[in-house]
mmCIF file of N, CA and C in Angstrom:
data_model
loop_
_atom_site.group_PDB
_atom_site.id
_atom_site.type_symbol
_atom_site.label_atom_id
_atom_site.label_comp_id
_atom_site.label_asym_id
_atom_site.label_seq_id
_atom_site.Cartn_x
_atom_site.Cartn_y
_atom_site.Cartn_z
ATOM 1 N N GLN A 29 -2.889 -49.897 -77.324
ATOM 2 C CA GLN A 29 -3.127 -49.899 -75.882
ATOM 3 C C GLN A 29 -3.904 -48.703 -76.527
ATOM 4 N N VAL A 30 -5.274 -49.318 -75.553
ATOM 5 C CA VAL A 30 -6.347 -48.642 -75.722
ATOM 6 C C VAL A 30 -6.268 -47.118 -74.343
ATOM 7 N N GLN A 31 -6.559 -46.539 -74.906
ATOM 8 C CA GLN A 31 -6.534 -45.229 -74.109
ATOM 9 C C GLN A 31 -8.286 -44.407 -74.262
ATOM 10 N N LEU A 32 -8.582 -44.305 -72.970
ATOM 11 C CA LEU A 32 -9.558 -43.217 -73.071
ATOM 12 C C LEU A 32 -9.678 -41.658 -72.549
ATOM 13 N N VAL A 33 -10.067 -40.901 -73.040
ATOM 14 C CA VAL A 33 -10.324 -39.882 -71.995
ATOM 15 C C VAL A 33 -11.233 -38.244 -72.346
ATOM 16 N N GLU A 34 -11.446 -38.511 -70.885
ATOM 17 C CA GLU A 34 -13.056 -37.602 -71.129
ATOM 18 C C GLU A 34 -12.706 -36.400 -71.198
ATOM 19 N N SER A 35 -14.063 -35.248 -71.295
ATOM 20 C CA SER A 35 -13.095 -33.898 -70.922
ATOM 21 C C SER A 35 -15.216 -33.524 -70.976
ATOM 22 N N GLY A 36 -14.952 -32.123 -70.477
ATOM 23 C CA GLY A 36 -16.434 -31.722 -70.752
ATOM 24 C C GLY A 36 -17.330 -30.926 -69.587
ATOM 25 N N GLY A 37 -16.564 -32.060 -67.767
ATOM 26 C CA GLY A 37 -16.673 -31.408 -66.832
ATOM 27 C C GLY A 37 -16.088 -30.139 -66.478
ATOM 28 N N GLY A 38 -16.883 -29.344 -65.527
ATOM 29 C CA GLY A 38 -16.769 -28.391 -65.118
ATOM 30 C C GLY A 38 -17.703 -28.213 -63.684
ATOM 31 N N LEU A 39 -18.330 -26.433 -63.580
ATOM 32 C CA LEU A 39 -19.135 -26.138 -63.434
ATOM 33 C C LEU A 39 -20.615 -25.772 -63.276
ATOM 34 N N VAL A 40 -21.781 -26.138 -63.153
ATOM 35 C CA VAL A 40 -22.776 -25.565 -63.532
ATOM 36 C C VAL A 40 -23.759 -25.666 -62.246
ATOM 37 N N GLN A 41 -24.645 -24.999 -62.600
ATOM 38 C CA GLN A 41 -26.249 -24.672 -61.464
ATOM 39 C C GLN A 41 -26.864 -26.062 -61.720
ATOM 40 N N ALA A 42 -27.392 -25.745 -60.331
ATOM 41 C CA ALA A 42 -28.717 -26.815 -60.624
ATOM 42 C C ALA A 42 -29.538 -26.742 -61.380
ATOM 43 N N GLY A 43 -30.239 -27.316 -61.561
ATOM 44 C CA GLY A 43 -30.440 -27.009 -63.836
ATOM 45 C C GLY A 43 -30.507 -26.881 -64.712
ATOM 46 N N GLY A 44 -29.078 -26.943 -64.803
ATOM 47 C CA GLY A 44 -28.561 -26.545 -65.995
ATOM 48 C C GLY A 44 -28.417 -27.988 -66.742
ATOM 49 N N SER A 45 -26.616 -28.128 -67.900
ATOM 50 C CA SER A 45 -27.003 -29.142 -68.469
ATOM 51 C C SER A 45 -24.853 -29.150 -68.675
ATOM 52 N N LEU A 46 -24.311 -29.982 -69.250
ATOM 53 C CA LEU A 46 -23.704 -30.507 -69.392
ATOM 54 C C LEU A 46 -23.700 -31.375 -70.277
ATOM 55 N N ARG A 47 -22.206 -31.585 -71.189
ATOM 56 C CA ARG A 47 -22.101 -32.651 -72.310
ATOM 57 C C ARG A 47 -20.707 -32.836 -71.803
ATOM 58 N N LEU A 48 -20.409 -34.263 -72.127
ATOM 59 C CA LEU A 48 -19.249 -35.139 -71.211
ATOM 60 C C LEU A 48 -19.212 -35.856 -72.598
ATOM 61 N N SER A 49 -17.695 -36.113 -73.049
ATOM 62 C CA SER A 49 -17.024 -36.419 -73.954
ATOM 63 C C SER A 49 -16.233 -37.485 -73.663
ATOM 64 N N CYS A 50 -16.370 -38.673 -74.480
ATOM 65 C CA CYS A 50 -15.085 -40.045 -74.102
ATOM 66 C C CYS A 50 -14.090 -40.268 -75.748
ATOM 67 N N ALA A 51 -13.314 -39.446 -75.882
ATOM 68 C CA ALA A 51 -12.721 -40.617 -76.998
ATOM 69 C C ALA A 51 -12.020 -41.628 -76.825
ATOM 70 N N ALA A 52 -11.553 -42.350 -77.641
ATOM 71 C CA ALA A 52 -10.631 -43.875 -77.793
ATOM 72 C C ALA A 52 -10.308 -43.301 -79.078
ATOM 73 N N SER A 53 -8.972 -44.566 -77.995
ATOM 74 C CA SER A 53 -7.926 -44.985 -79.456
ATOM 75 C C SER A 53 -7.194 -46.073 -78.929
ATOM 76 N N GLY A 54 -7.042 -46.713 -80.010
ATOM 77 C CA GLY A 54 -6.791 -48.067 -79.215
ATOM 78 C C GLY A 54 -7.101 -49.369 -79.345
ATOM 79 N N ILE A 55 -8.583 -48.996 -79.294
ATOM 80 C CA ILE A 55 -9.589 -50.067 -80.199
ATOM 81 C C ILE A 55 -10.930 -50.116 -81.216
ATOM 82 N N ILE A 56 -10.954 -51.116 -81.450
ATOM 83 C CA ILE A 56 -11.855 -50.791 -82.906
ATOM 84 C C ILE A 56 -13.335 -51.043 -82.168
ATOM 85 N N PHE A 57 -13.253 -49.189 -81.903
ATOM 86 C CA PHE A 57 -14.701 -48.734 -80.971
ATOM 87 C C PHE A 57 -15.691 -48.798 -81.462
ATOM 88 N N SER A 58 -16.186 -48.998 -83.102
ATOM 89 C CA SER A 58 -17.105 -48.974 -83.819
ATOM 90 C C SER A 58 -17.973 -50.446 -83.080
ATOM 91 N N ILE A 59 -17.442 -51.571 -82.496
ATOM 92 C CA ILE A 59 -18.210 -52.775 -82.199
ATOM 93 C C ILE A 59 -17.597 -53.251 -80.732
ATOM 94 N N SER A 60 -17.343 -51.827 -80.163
ATOM 95 C CA SER A 60 -17.314 -52.043 -78.596
ATOM 96 C C SER A 60 -18.790 -50.446 -77.567
ATOM 97 N N ALA A 61 -18.638 -51.651 -76.753
ATOM 98 C CA ALA A 61 -19.769 -50.915 -75.870
ATOM 99 C C ALA A 61 -19.024 -50.094 -74.614
ATOM 100 N N VAL A 62 -19.596 -48.723 -74.535
ATOM 101 C CA VAL A 62 -18.612 -48.194 -73.591
ATOM 102 C C VAL A 62 -19.787 -47.827 -72.262
ATOM 103 N N ASN A 63 -19.377 -47.942 -71.286
ATOM 104 C CA ASN A 63 -20.113 -47.625 -70.076
ATOM 105 C C ASN A 63 -19.981 -46.509 -70.166
ATOM 106 N N TRP A 64 -20.500 -45.114 -68.665
ATOM 107 C CA TRP A 64 -19.998 -44.182 -68.177
ATOM 108 C C TRP A 64 -20.594 -44.503 -66.431
ATOM 109 N N TYR A 65 -20.093 -44.431 -65.500
ATOM 110 C CA TYR A 65 -19.600 -44.330 -64.272
ATOM 111 C C TYR A 65 -19.524 -42.742 -63.773
ATOM 112 N N ARG A 66 -20.275 -43.044 -62.894
ATOM 113 C CA ARG A 66 -19.251 -41.829 -61.556
ATOM 114 C C ARG A 66 -18.882 -41.871 -60.385
ATOM 115 N N GLN A 67 -18.415 -41.170 -59.369
ATOM 116 C CA GLN A 67 -18.244 -41.623 -58.113
ATOM 117 C C GLN A 67 -18.096 -40.075 -57.535
ATOM 118 N N ALA A 68 -18.595 -40.348 -56.763
ATOM 119 C CA ALA A 68 -18.985 -38.976 -55.367
ATOM 120 C C ALA A 68 -18.254 -38.663 -54.440
ATOM 121 N N PRO A 69 -18.005 -37.915 -54.169
ATOM 122 C CA PRO A 69 -16.746 -37.945 -52.865
ATOM 123 C C PRO A 69 -17.124 -39.238 -51.610
ATOM 124 N N GLY A 70 -16.777 -40.344 -51.197
ATOM 125 C CA GLY A 70 -16.744 -40.587 -49.981
ATOM 126 C C GLY A 70 -17.943 -41.572 -50.510
ATOM 127 N N LYS A 71 -17.866 -41.681 -51.833
ATOM 128 C CA LYS A 71 -18.704 -42.721 -52.199
ATOM 129 C C LYS A 71 -17.937 -44.243 -53.107
ATOM 130 N N GLN A 72 -19.051 -45.352 -53.513
ATOM 131 C CA GLN A 72 -18.392 -45.448 -54.103
ATOM 132 C C GLN A 72 -19.108 -45.861 -55.688
ATOM 133 N N ARG A 73 -18.162 -45.855 -56.456
ATOM 134 C CA ARG A 73 -18.246 -45.869 -57.883
ATOM 135 C C ARG A 73 -19.266 -46.563 -58.429
ATOM 136 N N GLU A 74 -20.420 -45.652 -59.328
ATOM 137 C CA GLU A 74 -21.273 -46.478 -59.611
ATOM 138 C C GLU A 74 -21.891 -45.948 -60.925
ATOM 139 N N LEU A 75 -22.369 -46.908 -61.707
ATOM 140 C CA LEU A 75 -23.077 -47.236 -62.828
ATOM 141 C C LEU A 75 -24.139 -46.416 -64.024
ATOM 142 N N VAL A 76 -23.611 -45.419 -64.398
ATOM 143 C CA VAL A 76 -24.470 -44.151 -64.866
ATOM 144 C C VAL A 76 -25.533 -44.862 -66.131
ATOM 145 N N GLY A 77 -25.065 -45.138 -66.942
ATOM 146 C CA GLY A 77 -25.519 -45.796 -67.871
ATOM 147 C C GLY A 77 -24.147 -46.786 -69.051
ATOM 148 N N GLY A 78 -24.840 -47.003 -69.939
ATOM 149 C CA GLY A 78 -23.981 -47.655 -71.097
ATOM 150 C C GLY A 78 -24.915 -47.492 -72.363
ATOM 151 N N ILE A 79 -23.469 -47.360 -73.370
ATOM 152 C CA ILE A 79 -24.085 -47.749 -74.913
ATOM 153 C C ILE A 79 -23.756 -49.176 -75.354
ATOM 154 N N THR A 80 -24.759 -50.198 -76.404
ATOM 155 C CA THR A 80 -23.388 -50.509 -77.079
ATOM 156 C C THR A 80 -23.428 -50.451 -78.281
ATOM 157 N N SER A 81 -22.731 -51.304 -79.382
ATOM 158 C CA SER A 81 -22.220 -51.089 -80.323
ATOM 159 C C SER A 81 -23.522 -51.241 -81.554
ATOM 160 N N GLY A 82 -24.663 -51.378 -80.823
ATOM 161 C CA GLY A 82 -26.410 -51.701 -81.785
ATOM 162 C C GLY A 82 -26.071 -50.096 -81.672
ATOM 163 N N ARG A 83 -25.563 -49.574 -81.007
ATOM 164 C CA ARG A 83 -26.711 -47.770 -80.002
ATOM 165 C C ARG A 83 -27.419 -48.022 -79.311
ATOM 166 N N SER A 84 -27.833 -49.917 -78.540
ATOM 167 C CA SER A 84 -28.663 -49.378 -77.246
ATOM 168 C C SER A 84 -28.123 -48.514 -76.134
ATOM 169 N N THR A 85 -28.854 -47.997 -75.470
ATOM 170 C CA THR A 85 -28.865 -47.420 -73.963
ATOM 171 C C THR A 85 -29.533 -48.218 -73.192
ATOM 172 N N THR A 86 -28.804 -48.325 -72.007
ATOM 173 C CA THR A 86 -29.676 -48.097 -70.826
ATOM 174 C C THR A 86 -28.875 -47.036 -69.137
ATOM 175 N N TYR A 87 -30.008 -47.221 -68.512
ATOM 176 C CA TYR A 87 -29.758 -45.637 -67.566
ATOM 177 C C TYR A 87 -30.100 -46.682 -66.107
ATOM 178 N N ALA A 88 -29.126 -45.596 -65.157
ATOM 179 C CA ALA A 88 -29.800 -45.756 -63.656
ATOM 180 C C ALA A 88 -30.792 -45.001 -63.563
ATOM 181 N N ASP A 89 -31.716 -45.813 -63.055
ATOM 182 C CA ASP A 89 -33.114 -44.967 -62.553
ATOM 183 C C ASP A 89 -32.872 -43.580 -61.708
ATOM 184 N N PHE A 90 -31.783 -42.790 -60.992
ATOM 185 C CA PHE A 90 -31.370 -41.981 -61.150
ATOM 186 C C PHE A 90 -31.145 -40.707 -61.943
ATOM 187 N N VAL A 91 -30.942 -41.847 -63.288
ATOM 188 C CA VAL A 91 -30.184 -40.615 -64.409
ATOM 189 C C VAL A 91 -31.581 -40.370 -65.287
ATOM 190 N N LYS A 92 -32.692 -41.706 -65.346
ATOM 191 C CA LYS A 92 -33.065 -41.147 -65.643
ATOM 192 C C LYS A 92 -34.153 -40.591 -66.759
ATOM 193 N N GLY A 93 -34.372 -39.809 -68.223
ATOM 194 C CA GLY A 93 -35.722 -38.813 -67.964
ATOM 195 C C GLY A 93 -34.353 -37.242 -68.452
ATOM 196 N N ARG A 94 -33.448 -37.883 -67.769
ATOM 197 C CA ARG A 94 -31.531 -36.556 -68.268
ATOM 198 C C ARG A 94 -30.772 -36.748 -68.574
ATOM 199 N N PHE A 95 -30.531 -38.121 -68.557
ATOM 200 C CA PHE A 95 -29.147 -38.272 -68.850
ATOM 201 C C PHE A 95 -29.063 -39.072 -70.403
ATOM 202 N N THR A 96 -28.275 -38.432 -71.495
ATOM 203 C CA THR A 96 -28.114 -39.323 -72.465
ATOM 204 C C THR A 96 -26.882 -39.471 -73.140
ATOM 205 N N ILE A 97 -27.025 -40.715 -73.193
ATOM 206 C CA ILE A 97 -25.805 -41.405 -74.184
ATOM 207 C C ILE A 97 -25.627 -42.104 -75.706
ATOM 208 N N SER A 98 -25.126 -40.869 -76.713
ATOM 209 C CA SER A 98 -24.941 -40.970 -77.757
ATOM 210 C C SER A 98 -23.566 -42.027 -77.900
ATOM 211 N N ARG A 99 -23.035 -41.849 -79.084
ATOM 212 C CA ARG A 99 -21.799 -42.471 -80.207
ATOM 213 C C ARG A 99 -21.762 -41.891 -81.625
ATOM 214 N N ASP A 100 -20.428 -41.453 -81.482
ATOM 215 C CA ASP A 100 -20.657 -41.211 -82.828
ATOM 216 C C ASP A 100 -18.546 -41.412 -83.617
ATOM 217 N N ASN A 101 -19.324 -42.889 -83.790
ATOM 218 C CA ASN A 101 -17.717 -44.038 -84.589
ATOM 219 C C ASN A 101 -17.044 -43.281 -85.326
ATOM 220 N N VAL A 102 -17.188 -41.990 -86.059
ATOM 221 C CA VAL A 102 -16.539 -42.012 -86.830
ATOM 222 C C VAL A 102 -15.504 -40.945 -86.382
ATOM 223 N N LYS A 103 -15.788 -40.223 -84.889
ATOM 224 C CA LYS A 103 -15.067 -39.613 -84.010
ATOM 225 C C LYS A 103 -14.314 -40.251 -83.388
ATOM 226 N N ASN A 104 -14.164 -41.932 -82.768
ATOM 227 C CA ASN A 104 -14.199 -42.661 -81.640
ATOM 228 C C ASN A 104 -14.453 -41.737 -81.232
ATOM 229 N N THR A 105 -15.569 -41.366 -80.624
ATOM 230 C CA THR A 105 -15.991 -40.664 -79.557
ATOM 231 C C THR A 105 -17.515 -41.304 -78.578
ATOM 232 N N VAL A 106 -17.867 -41.174 -77.878
ATOM 233 C CA VAL A 106 -19.155 -40.920 -76.764
ATOM 234 C C VAL A 106 -19.763 -40.090 -76.082
ATOM 235 N N TYR A 107 -20.574 -40.603 -75.732
ATOM 236 C CA TYR A 107 -20.740 -38.625 -75.086
ATOM 237 C C TYR A 107 -22.601 -39.178 -74.056
ATOM 238 N N LEU A 108 -22.390 -38.470 -73.376
ATOM 239 C CA LEU A 108 -23.289 -38.406 -72.185
ATOM 240 C C LEU A 108 -23.408 -36.704 -71.641
ATOM 241 N N GLN A 109 -24.509 -37.193 -72.564
ATOM 242 C CA GLN A 109 -25.674 -35.855 -72.255
ATOM 243 C C GLN A 109 -26.361 -35.483 -70.955
ATOM 244 N N MET A 110 -26.051 -34.605 -70.162
ATOM 245 C CA MET A 110 -26.842 -34.299 -68.675
ATOM 246 C C MET A 110 -27.709 -33.816 -68.577
ATOM 247 N N ASN A 111 -28.642 -33.462 -68.572
ATOM 248 C CA ASN A 111 -29.935 -32.230 -68.545
ATOM 249 C C ASN A 111 -30.381 -32.021 -67.266
ATOM 250 N N SER A 112 -30.683 -31.146 -66.817
ATOM 251 C CA SER A 112 -31.955 -31.106 -65.418
ATOM 252 C C SER A 112 -30.604 -31.410 -64.387
ATOM 253 N N LEU A 113 -29.895 -31.176 -64.591
ATOM 254 C CA LEU A 113 -28.301 -31.490 -63.290
ATOM 255 C C LEU A 113 -28.777 -31.108 -61.373
ATOM 256 N N LYS A 114 -28.383 -31.812 -60.770
ATOM 257 C CA LYS A 114 -29.266 -32.199 -59.628
ATOM 258 C C LYS A 114 -27.408 -31.708 -58.681
ATOM 259 N N PRO A 115 -27.828 -31.012 -57.192
ATOM 260 C CA PRO A 115 -26.033 -31.337 -56.459
ATOM 261 C C PRO A 115 -25.533 -32.646 -56.305
ATOM 262 N N GLU A 116 -27.000 -33.599 -56.285
ATOM 263 C CA GLU A 116 -26.442 -34.811 -55.780
ATOM 264 C C GLU A 116 -25.903 -35.256 -57.171
ATOM 265 N N ASP A 117 -25.405 -34.815 -57.779
ATOM 266 C CA ASP A 117 -24.764 -35.489 -59.596
ATOM 267 C C ASP A 117 -24.039 -35.245 -59.524
ATOM 268 N N THR A 118 -23.135 -34.433 -58.233
ATOM 269 C CA THR A 118 -21.549 -34.077 -58.186
ATOM 270 C C THR A 118 -21.111 -35.334 -58.351
ATOM 271 N N ALA A 119 -20.130 -35.277 -59.270
ATOM 272 C CA ALA A 119 -18.858 -36.354 -59.398
ATOM 273 C C ALA A 119 -18.105 -36.266 -60.079
ATOM 274 N N VAL A 120 -16.733 -37.838 -60.050
ATOM 275 C CA VAL A 120 -16.457 -37.750 -61.029
ATOM 276 C C VAL A 120 -16.922 -38.620 -61.732
ATOM 277 N N TYR A 121 -16.908 -38.666 -63.633
ATOM 278 C CA TYR A 121 -17.280 -39.010 -63.857
ATOM 279 C C TYR A 121 -16.058 -40.194 -64.951
ATOM 280 N N TYR A 122 -16.853 -41.287 -65.236
ATOM 281 C CA TYR A 122 -15.758 -42.177 -66.024
ATOM 282 C C TYR A 122 -15.941 -42.574 -67.042
ATOM 283 N N CYS A 123 -15.531 -42.821 -68.287
ATOM 284 C CA CYS A 123 -15.839 -43.948 -69.145
ATOM 285 C C CYS A 123 -15.021 -45.492 -69.450
ATOM 286 N N ASN A 124 -15.846 -45.913 -69.776
ATOM 287 C CA ASN A 124 -15.112 -47.224 -69.423
ATOM 288 C C ASN A 124 -15.756 -48.443 -70.140
ATOM 289 N N VAL A 125 -14.499 -49.163 -71.200
ATOM 290 C CA VAL A 125 -14.766 -50.550 -71.905
ATOM 291 C C VAL A 125 -14.982 -51.783 -71.165
ATOM 292 N N PRO A 126 -15.121 -52.292 -71.293
ATOM 293 C CA PRO A 126 -15.329 -53.121 -70.458
ATOM 294 C C PRO A 126 -14.769 -54.518 -71.390
ATOM 295 N N HIS A 127 -14.599 -54.580 -72.708
ATOM 296 C CA HIS A 127 -14.069 -55.427 -73.201
ATOM 297 C C HIS A 127 -13.251 -55.163 -74.447
ATOM 298 N N PRO A 128 -12.194 -55.783 -74.105
ATOM 299 C CA PRO A 128 -11.206 -57.394 -73.993
ATOM 300 C C PRO A 128 -10.498 -56.871 -72.736
ATOM 301 N N LEU A 129 -10.724 -55.399 -72.217
ATOM 302 C CA LEU A 129 -9.078 -55.615 -71.610
ATOM 303 C C LEU A 129 -9.889 -54.463 -70.246
ATOM 304 N N ASN A 130 -11.296 -54.004 -70.578
ATOM 305 C CA ASN A 130 -11.386 -53.827 -69.114
ATOM 306 C C ASN A 130 -11.489 -51.706 -68.942
ATOM 307 N N ALA A 131 -10.769 -51.136 -70.093
ATOM 308 C CA ALA A 131 -10.574 -49.525 -69.844
ATOM 309 C C ALA A 131 -10.928 -48.737 -69.071
ATOM 310 N N TRP A 132 -9.919 -48.152 -68.853
ATOM 311 C CA TRP A 132 -10.921 -47.501 -67.698
ATOM 312 C C TRP A 132 -10.048 -45.295 -68.182
ATOM 313 N N GLY A 133 -11.402 -44.230 -68.356
ATOM 314 C CA GLY A 133 -10.007 -43.009 -68.265
ATOM 315 C C GLY A 133 -9.670 -42.307 -67.057
ATOM 316 N N LYS A 134 -9.537 -41.767 -67.302
ATOM 317 C CA LYS A 134 -8.458 -40.590 -65.889
ATOM 318 C C LYS A 134 -9.971 -40.247 -65.651
ATOM 319 N N GLY A 135 -11.527 -40.114 -66.035
ATOM 320 C CA GLY A 135 -12.239 -38.968 -65.224
ATOM 321 C C GLY A 135 -12.433 -37.125 -65.511
ATOM 322 N N THR A 136 -13.601 -37.643 -65.492
ATOM 323 C CA THR A 136 -13.192 -35.703 -65.475
ATOM 324 C C THR A 136 -14.744 -34.523 -64.586
ATOM 325 N N LEU A 137 -14.812 -34.113 -63.632
ATOM 326 C CA LEU A 137 -15.056 -34.098 -62.637
ATOM 327 C C LEU A 137 -16.586 -32.873 -63.100
ATOM 328 N N VAL A 138 -17.514 -33.346 -62.562
ATOM 329 C CA VAL A 138 -18.814 -32.374 -62.327
ATOM 330 C C VAL A 138 -19.250 -32.199 -60.798
ATOM 331 N N THR A 139 -19.210 -30.905 -60.967
ATOM 332 C CA THR A 139 -19.756 -29.797 -59.625
ATOM 333 C C THR A 139 -20.797 -29.457 -59.930
ATOM 334 N N VAL A 140 -22.257 -29.599 -59.195
ATOM 335 C CA VAL A 140 -22.755 -28.565 -59.857
ATOM 336 C C VAL A 140 -23.528 -28.580 -58.376
ATOM 337 N N SER A 141 -24.284 -27.019 -58.655
ATOM 338 C CA SER A 141 -23.637 -26.374 -57.010
ATOM 339 C C SER A 141 -25.241 -26.361 -57.395
ATOM 340 N N SER A 142 -26.008 -25.239 -55.693
ATOM 341 C CA SER A 142 -27.389 -25.747 -55.447
ATOM 342 C C SER A 142 -27.800 -24.442 -55.871
#
């Protein structure tokens, strides 16, 4: 059974930084692409970015230059480093492994105060 557990969320002031983690189990992590999504209150879930098994990364325009995704295949963990945070980054952040079972974590809340 695939399990994804996000951690690292919290309250931070605008301009601050947080690093989120997504720990995976039940999959061959090293060959899995992993995505980060977020959902703000009253809004649809949106893609933040992703990392392939080959460590290629893509980002949504609204986080380019501020967020960085990386992975540690020994720890079966993907990270989302978030810098220069803005109040509009406030959301629940989820990690997702699309293949083969489209697995999702339960999310971690990030709140950015102005």
